[in-house]
Amino acid sequence: MGILEKISEIEKEIARTQKNKATEYHLGLLKAKLAKYRAQLLEPSKSASSKGEGFDVMKSGDARVALIGFPSVGKSTFLSLMTSTASEAASYEFTTLTCIPGVIEYKGANIQLLDLPGIIEGAAQGKGRGRQVIAVARTADVVIMMLDATKGEVQRSLLEKELESVGIRLNKHKPNIYFKPKKGGGISFNSTVTLTQCSEKLVQLILHEYKIFNAEVLFREDCSPDEFIDVIVGNRVYMPCLCGMKLNLDYLLEMLWEYLALTCIYTKKRGQRPDFTDAIILRKGASVEHVCHRIHRSLASQFKYALVWGTSTKYSPQRVGLTHTMEHEDVIQIVKK
């Protein structure tokens, strides 16, 4: 029996098994086996032809956004509208056969936008060019899900199911579970909250399914067996997703900026005005040290102090150290030793 057949059998058994206290251990083991087989599906194929022309797109710019959707929902048209890249659009399905990159220039940032071929149902099992499309989507910082207005909820549900099955978690945070395999000592289990979905026995059964017999496990929130399996597997991608938004493009860009959590930082040389023509783009929460590394890798070691103007300071300019957290549109002047 092949991997796809095994996955299908487990999915059918999960569907027909009633969820109650008596079946929770059985369901937990089934989900652990399902996650293992799905992980095997995602392993790269040895055949050179499986890569697919145009899928290995070099990551560039300050952030990467992937356009995900079923065929003929307007992804190519959207790429042409938002960037200077022309992606072929037509009224028939599967016009785009490779991954086409474009660049959105917004607030001083270069955001790479990828027009991916349309996903079809069963993409996670490799139908169409599903595996290649999903592999590229996993490298994105944000997913824009494009839906047909007449089939929005149905398409959204199907897309979420496909992405969920290959370890892409949309608009979810990483489970707050401490997990560390050990060389001996058995399984140490603790929790700082009351658990309603997982028990110590279920955790042990799931770990044994993965041939893990020695580990430290600490639940810091009430997580489900699926979330615990995600922590064990360790290759899950958590990313924000914009979908089903009936909004104009200007507002979409604002929302995209917010979801990407980018920050513009401007630099200033001593005795000169700030350079507002060339911003340094960093992630929200970046420190002065991150700014130093972006300017030059050796600058942090020569750092004495910095003067910062902007919303991150109590007064302007304020003298700060390497750990000071920068905010959007702050101006910084770095003084070396």
Short mmCIF file of C-alpha atoms in Angstrom, two decimals:
data_model
loop_
_atom_site.label_atom_id
_atom_site.label_comp_id
_atom_site.label_asym_id
_atom_site.label_seq_id
_atom_site.Cartn_x
_atom_site.Cartn_y
_atom_site.Cartn_z
CA MET A 1 0.00 0.00 0.00
CA GLY A 2 1.43 3.37 -1.06
CA ILE A 3 1.61 6.54 1.08
CA LEU A 4 -1.45 8.10 -0.59
CA GLU A 5 -3.52 4.97 0.08
CA LYS A 6 -2.36 4.90 3.72
CA ILE A 7 -3.27 8.60 4.13
CA SER A 8 -6.69 7.97 2.60
CA GLU A 9 -7.37 5.00 4.90
CA ILE A 10 -6.38 6.95 8.03
CA GLU A 11 -8.52 9.95 6.98
CA LYS A 12 -11.51 7.66 6.48
CA GLU A 13 -10.99 6.02 9.88
CA ILE A 14 -10.72 9.43 11.59
CA ALA A 15 -13.94 10.54 9.84
CA ARG A 16 -15.93 7.50 10.97
CA THR A 17 -14.60 7.45 14.55
CA GLN A 18 -16.82 9.22 17.06
CA LYS A 19 -15.01 11.81 19.14
CA ASN A 20 -15.40 11.06 22.86
CA LYS A 21 -13.33 10.24 25.94
CA ALA A 22 -13.07 6.57 24.99
CA THR A 23 -11.65 7.23 21.52
CA GLU A 24 -9.28 10.16 22.27
CA TYR A 25 -6.16 7.95 22.47
CA HIS A 26 -7.07 6.09 19.27
CA LEU A 27 -7.67 9.38 17.42
CA GLY A 28 -4.45 10.85 18.77
CA LEU A 29 -2.43 7.93 17.37
CA LEU A 30 -4.22 8.14 14.02
CA LYS A 31 -3.40 11.85 13.77
CA ALA A 32 0.25 11.18 14.63
CA LYS A 33 0.48 8.53 11.87
CA LEU A 34 -1.28 10.86 9.42
CA ALA A 35 1.22 13.66 10.13
CA LYS A 36 4.14 11.23 9.57
CA TYR A 37 2.83 10.09 6.18
CA ARG A 38 2.08 13.65 5.07
CA ALA A 39 5.63 14.65 6.02
CA GLN A 40 6.93 11.85 3.77
CA LEU A 41 4.85 13.22 0.90
CA LEU A 42 6.58 16.59 1.23
CA GLU A 43 10.07 15.11 0.95
CA PRO A 44 11.67 16.28 -2.32
CA SER A 45 11.47 13.85 -5.21
CA LYS A 46 14.76 12.43 -6.53
CA SER A 47 13.74 12.89 -10.16
CA ALA A 48 15.07 16.10 -11.70
CA SER A 49 11.88 16.64 -13.68
CA SER A 50 9.84 17.07 -10.51
CA LYS A 51 11.27 20.51 -9.78
CA GLY A 52 9.26 22.24 -12.43
CA GLU A 53 10.49 25.12 -14.54
CA GLY A 54 10.25 28.50 -12.86
CA PHE A 55 9.51 27.29 -9.32
CA ASP A 56 12.93 27.95 -7.78
CA VAL A 57 12.56 31.73 -7.52
CA MET A 58 15.34 33.49 -5.63
CA LYS A 59 14.07 35.35 -2.59
CA SER A 60 14.62 39.07 -3.00
CA GLY A 61 13.44 42.37 -1.56
CA ASP A 62 12.40 43.04 2.02
CA ALA A 63 9.57 40.49 2.22
CA ARG A 64 7.88 37.78 0.14
CA VAL A 65 4.14 37.47 -0.52
CA ALA A 66 2.55 34.48 -2.28
CA LEU A 67 -0.70 34.58 -4.28
CA ILE A 68 -2.62 31.38 -3.62
CA GLY A 69 -5.89 30.40 -5.26
CA PHE A 70 -7.73 28.03 -7.57
CA PRO A 71 -7.29 28.46 -11.34
CA SER A 72 -8.86 31.53 -13.01
CA VAL A 73 -9.61 33.62 -9.91
CA GLY A 74 -7.57 36.65 -11.07
CA LYS A 75 -4.08 36.07 -9.63
CA SER A 76 -2.30 37.02 -12.87
CA THR A 77 -4.45 40.13 -13.29
CA PHE A 78 -3.72 41.12 -9.70
CA LEU A 79 0.05 40.71 -10.26
CA SER A 80 -0.12 42.91 -13.36
CA LEU A 81 -2.08 45.58 -11.45
CA MET A 82 0.18 45.65 -8.40
CA THR A 83 3.56 45.37 -10.13
CA SER A 84 5.17 46.18 -13.45
CA THR A 85 5.31 42.46 -14.25
CA ALA A 86 3.04 41.13 -16.99
CA SER A 87 1.63 37.69 -16.15
CA GLU A 88 -0.44 36.04 -18.86
CA ALA A 89 -4.16 36.13 -18.12
CA ALA A 90 -6.95 34.38 -20.00
CA SER A 91 -10.49 33.11 -19.47
CA TYR A 92 -9.41 29.46 -19.37
CA GLU A 93 -7.87 27.54 -16.49
CA PHE A 94 -4.13 27.01 -15.83
CA THR A 95 -2.88 30.00 -17.84
CA THR A 96 0.04 30.37 -15.40
CA LEU A 97 2.21 27.25 -15.47
CA THR A 98 5.26 28.52 -13.57
CA CYS A 99 5.95 30.79 -10.62
CA ILE A 100 6.11 34.42 -11.81
CA PRO A 101 7.67 37.03 -9.50
CA GLY A 102 6.95 40.76 -9.40
CA VAL A 103 7.88 43.61 -7.04
CA ILE A 104 5.53 45.96 -5.15
CA GLU A 105 7.21 49.23 -4.18
CA TYR A 106 5.48 50.59 -1.10
CA LYS A 107 6.65 52.95 1.67
CA GLY A 108 10.25 52.52 0.60
CA ALA A 109 10.09 48.72 0.75
CA ASN A 110 10.44 46.24 -2.10
CA ILE A 111 7.91 43.44 -1.55
CA GLN A 112 8.33 40.38 -3.76
CA LEU A 113 4.95 39.15 -5.03
CA LEU A 114 4.74 35.62 -6.45
CA ASP A 115 1.99 34.58 -8.86
CA LEU A 116 1.74 30.82 -8.31
CA PRO A 117 -0.06 28.40 -10.64
CA GLY A 118 -3.63 27.65 -9.58
CA ILE A 119 -3.98 25.04 -6.86
CA ILE A 120 -6.46 22.24 -7.52
CA GLU A 121 -8.13 20.02 -4.93
CA GLY A 122 -5.67 17.29 -3.97
CA ALA A 123 -2.62 19.52 -4.48
CA ALA A 124 -1.11 18.34 -1.20
CA GLN A 125 -1.03 14.81 -2.63
CA GLY A 126 0.84 16.08 -5.69
CA LYS A 127 -2.05 16.58 -8.11
CA GLY A 128 -1.37 19.14 -10.81
CA ARG A 129 1.83 20.88 -9.72
CA GLY A 130 0.51 21.13 -6.18
CA ARG A 131 3.64 20.09 -4.29
CA GLN A 132 5.85 22.64 -6.07
CA VAL A 133 3.29 25.42 -5.55
CA ILE A 134 2.96 24.63 -1.84
CA ALA A 135 6.75 24.35 -1.39
CA VAL A 136 7.15 27.91 -2.69
CA ALA A 137 4.22 29.13 -0.56
CA ARG A 138 6.00 27.85 2.57
CA THR A 139 8.86 30.32 1.93
CA ALA A 140 6.52 33.36 1.95
CA ASP A 141 6.06 35.82 4.81
CA VAL A 142 2.37 36.38 4.01
CA VAL A 143 -0.15 34.57 1.82
CA ILE A 144 -2.82 36.43 -0.16
CA MET A 145 -5.64 34.01 -0.81
CA MET A 146 -7.62 34.91 -3.93
CA LEU A 147 -11.18 33.60 -4.14
CA ASP A 148 -13.94 33.55 -6.73
CA ALA A 149 -16.62 35.89 -5.36
CA THR A 150 -19.37 33.38 -6.23
CA LYS A 151 -17.61 30.45 -4.49
CA GLY A 152 -15.67 32.30 -1.80
CA GLU A 153 -16.38 30.28 1.34
CA VAL A 154 -16.14 26.91 -0.42
CA GLN A 155 -12.81 27.78 -2.04
CA ARG A 156 -11.43 29.25 1.16
CA SER A 157 -12.29 26.09 3.10
CA LEU A 158 -10.70 23.84 0.45
CA LEU A 159 -7.53 25.96 0.23
CA GLU A 160 -7.13 26.04 4.01
CA LYS A 161 -7.51 22.25 4.09
CA GLU A 162 -4.83 21.78 1.40
CA LEU A 163 -2.38 24.14 3.13
CA GLU A 164 -3.14 22.69 6.58
CA SER A 165 -2.29 19.19 5.38
CA VAL A 166 1.22 20.26 4.35
CA GLY A 167 2.08 22.14 7.53
CA ILE A 168 1.10 25.72 6.61
CA ARG A 169 -0.86 27.26 9.48
CA LEU A 170 -2.69 30.42 8.45
CA ASN A 171 -3.39 33.15 11.02
CA LYS A 172 -2.32 30.89 13.89
CA HIS A 173 0.50 31.21 16.40
CA LYS A 174 3.03 28.55 17.27
CA PRO A 175 1.76 26.38 20.18
CA ASN A 176 3.30 27.42 23.50
CA ILE A 177 4.73 23.99 24.31
CA TYR A 178 8.30 23.36 25.45
CA PHE A 179 9.56 20.11 23.91
CA LYS A 180 13.11 18.76 24.11
CA PRO A 181 14.18 15.17 23.28
CA LYS A 182 16.73 13.68 25.70
CA LYS A 183 19.14 10.74 25.68
CA GLY A 184 17.63 9.11 28.76
CA GLY A 185 15.40 9.52 31.79
CA GLY A 186 12.03 8.72 30.19
CA ILE A 187 9.34 11.28 29.49
CA SER A 188 9.01 14.23 31.87
CA PHE A 189 5.52 15.78 31.52
CA ASN A 190 4.28 19.01 33.12
CA SER A 191 1.78 21.79 32.45
CA THR A 192 1.28 25.30 33.82
CA VAL A 193 -2.42 25.35 32.83
CA THR A 194 -5.38 22.99 33.12
CA LEU A 195 -5.41 20.70 30.08
CA THR A 196 -8.77 19.76 28.55
CA GLN A 197 -7.61 18.32 25.21
CA CYS A 198 -4.39 16.43 26.00
CA SER A 199 -3.40 14.11 28.85
CA GLU A 200 -0.04 12.72 29.93
CA LYS A 201 -0.97 9.29 28.59
CA LEU A 202 -1.97 10.69 25.17
CA VAL A 203 1.26 12.69 24.96
CA GLN A 204 3.28 9.54 25.71
CA LEU A 205 1.39 7.53 23.07
CA ILE A 206 2.00 10.19 20.42
CA LEU A 207 5.70 10.42 21.32
CA HIS A 208 6.05 6.62 21.14
CA GLU A 209 4.52 6.69 17.65
CA TYR A 210 7.46 8.92 16.68
CA LYS A 211 9.92 6.53 18.42
CA ILE A 212 10.60 9.16 21.12
CA PHE A 213 10.93 7.58 24.57
CA ASN A 214 12.96 10.24 26.40
CA ALA A 215 11.91 13.90 26.37
CA GLU A 216 10.87 16.94 28.40
CA VAL A 217 7.37 18.26 27.67
CA LEU A 218 5.85 21.38 29.22
CA PHE A 219 2.43 22.69 28.13
CA ARG A 220 2.11 26.45 28.72
CA GLU A 221 -1.35 26.62 27.10
CA ASP A 222 -4.30 24.27 26.60
CA CYS A 223 -3.27 22.77 23.24
CA SER A 224 -4.89 20.05 21.14
CA PRO A 225 -3.21 16.77 20.07
CA ASP A 226 -2.81 18.25 16.55
CA GLU A 227 -0.91 21.25 17.96
CA PHE A 228 1.33 18.96 20.02
CA ILE A 229 2.07 16.89 16.88
CA ASP A 230 2.98 20.14 15.09
CA VAL A 231 5.57 20.85 17.81
CA ILE A 232 7.08 17.35 17.49
CA VAL A 233 7.27 17.50 13.69
CA GLY A 234 8.85 20.95 13.96
CA ASN A 235 8.57 21.97 10.29
CA ARG A 236 5.29 23.86 10.47
CA VAL A 237 5.10 27.35 8.99
CA TYR A 238 2.95 29.95 10.75
CA MET A 239 2.03 32.93 8.60
CA PRO A 240 -0.66 35.58 8.31
CA CYS A 241 -3.13 35.36 5.44
CA LEU A 242 -5.25 37.99 3.68
CA CYS A 243 -8.32 36.50 1.99
CA GLY A 244 -11.82 37.29 0.87
CA MET A 245 -11.24 41.03 1.27
CA LYS A 246 -13.76 43.07 -0.72
CA LEU A 247 -11.62 46.18 -0.45
CA ASN A 248 -9.79 48.55 -2.77
CA LEU A 249 -6.15 48.06 -3.67
CA ASP A 250 -4.87 51.01 -1.61
CA TYR A 251 -6.41 49.58 1.53
CA LEU A 252 -5.11 46.12 0.60
CA LEU A 253 -1.57 47.53 0.46
CA GLU A 254 -2.03 49.08 3.90
CA MET A 255 -3.25 45.76 5.30
CA LEU A 256 -0.39 43.90 3.60
CA TRP A 257 2.11 46.27 5.21
CA GLU A 258 0.52 45.68 8.60
CA TYR A 259 0.52 41.88 8.18
CA LEU A 260 4.16 41.88 7.07
CA ALA A 261 5.05 43.95 10.18
CA LEU A 262 7.68 45.99 8.37
CA THR A 263 9.35 49.14 9.69
CA CYS A 264 11.10 51.97 7.81
CA ILE A 265 14.20 53.41 9.49
CA TYR A 266 15.97 56.50 8.11
CA THR A 267 19.64 57.30 8.68
CA LYS A 268 21.35 60.62 9.39
CA LYS A 269 24.99 61.64 9.20
CA ARG A 270 26.41 64.08 11.73
CA GLY A 271 25.74 67.72 10.72
CA GLN A 272 23.51 66.67 7.80
CA ARG A 273 19.77 66.30 7.23
CA PRO A 274 18.20 62.81 7.37
CA ASP A 275 18.20 60.79 4.15
CA PHE A 276 14.49 60.19 3.47
CA THR A 277 15.16 58.81 -0.03
CA ASP A 278 16.66 55.49 1.06
CA ALA A 279 15.01 53.73 4.01
CA ILE A 280 16.31 50.68 5.85
CA ILE A 281 13.47 48.13 5.97
CA LEU A 282 13.35 45.90 9.06
CA ARG A 283 10.79 43.82 10.93
CA LYS A 284 8.70 45.37 13.68
CA GLY A 285 10.55 45.12 17.00
CA ALA A 286 14.00 45.54 15.42
CA SER A 287 16.70 47.04 17.64
CA VAL A 288 19.54 49.50 17.01
CA GLU A 289 21.80 46.45 16.70
CA HIS A 290 19.69 45.17 13.78
CA VAL A 291 20.11 48.57 12.09
CA CYS A 292 23.89 48.35 12.56
CA HIS A 293 24.03 44.87 11.00
CA ARG A 294 21.96 46.04 8.03
CA ILE A 295 24.33 48.98 7.38
CA HIS A 296 27.55 46.98 7.80
CA ARG A 297 28.37 43.73 9.58
CA SER A 298 31.27 45.29 11.54
CA LEU A 299 29.39 48.41 12.68
CA ALA A 300 27.96 46.86 15.87
CA SER A 301 31.47 46.06 17.15
CA GLN A 302 32.52 49.70 16.63
CA PHE A 303 29.30 51.10 18.13
CA LYS A 304 29.54 53.76 20.87
CA TYR A 305 25.98 55.11 21.01
CA ALA A 306 23.18 56.30 18.73
CA LEU A 307 20.96 59.36 18.56
CA VAL A 308 17.36 58.60 17.66
CA TRP A 309 14.52 60.91 16.61
CA GLY A 310 10.97 59.54 16.46
CA THR A 311 8.14 57.80 18.29
CA SER A 312 10.41 55.24 19.99
CA THR A 313 12.01 57.95 22.15
CA LYS A 314 10.77 60.09 25.06
CA TYR A 315 12.50 63.15 23.62
CA SER A 316 14.31 63.92 20.35
CA PRO A 317 17.10 63.23 19.90
CA GLN A 318 17.59 60.59 22.58
CA ARG A 319 20.90 58.86 23.21
CA VAL A 320 20.37 55.08 23.12
CA GLY A 321 22.27 51.79 23.13
CA LEU A 322 22.24 48.69 20.93
CA THR A 323 19.16 47.17 22.59
CA HIS A 324 16.86 50.16 21.97
CA THR A 325 13.77 49.11 19.95
CA MET A 326 13.17 51.18 16.83
CA GLU A 327 9.75 52.21 15.53
CA HIS A 328 8.36 53.07 12.08
CA GLU A 329 9.95 56.15 10.47
CA ASP A 330 12.48 56.72 13.26
CA VAL A 331 15.67 58.56 12.29
CA ILE A 332 19.00 57.27 13.61
CA GLN A 333 22.53 58.67 13.76
CA ILE A 334 25.18 56.16 14.82
CA VAL A 335 28.31 57.30 16.63
CA LYS A 336 31.32 54.98 16.49
CA LYS A 337 34.04 54.54 19.13
#
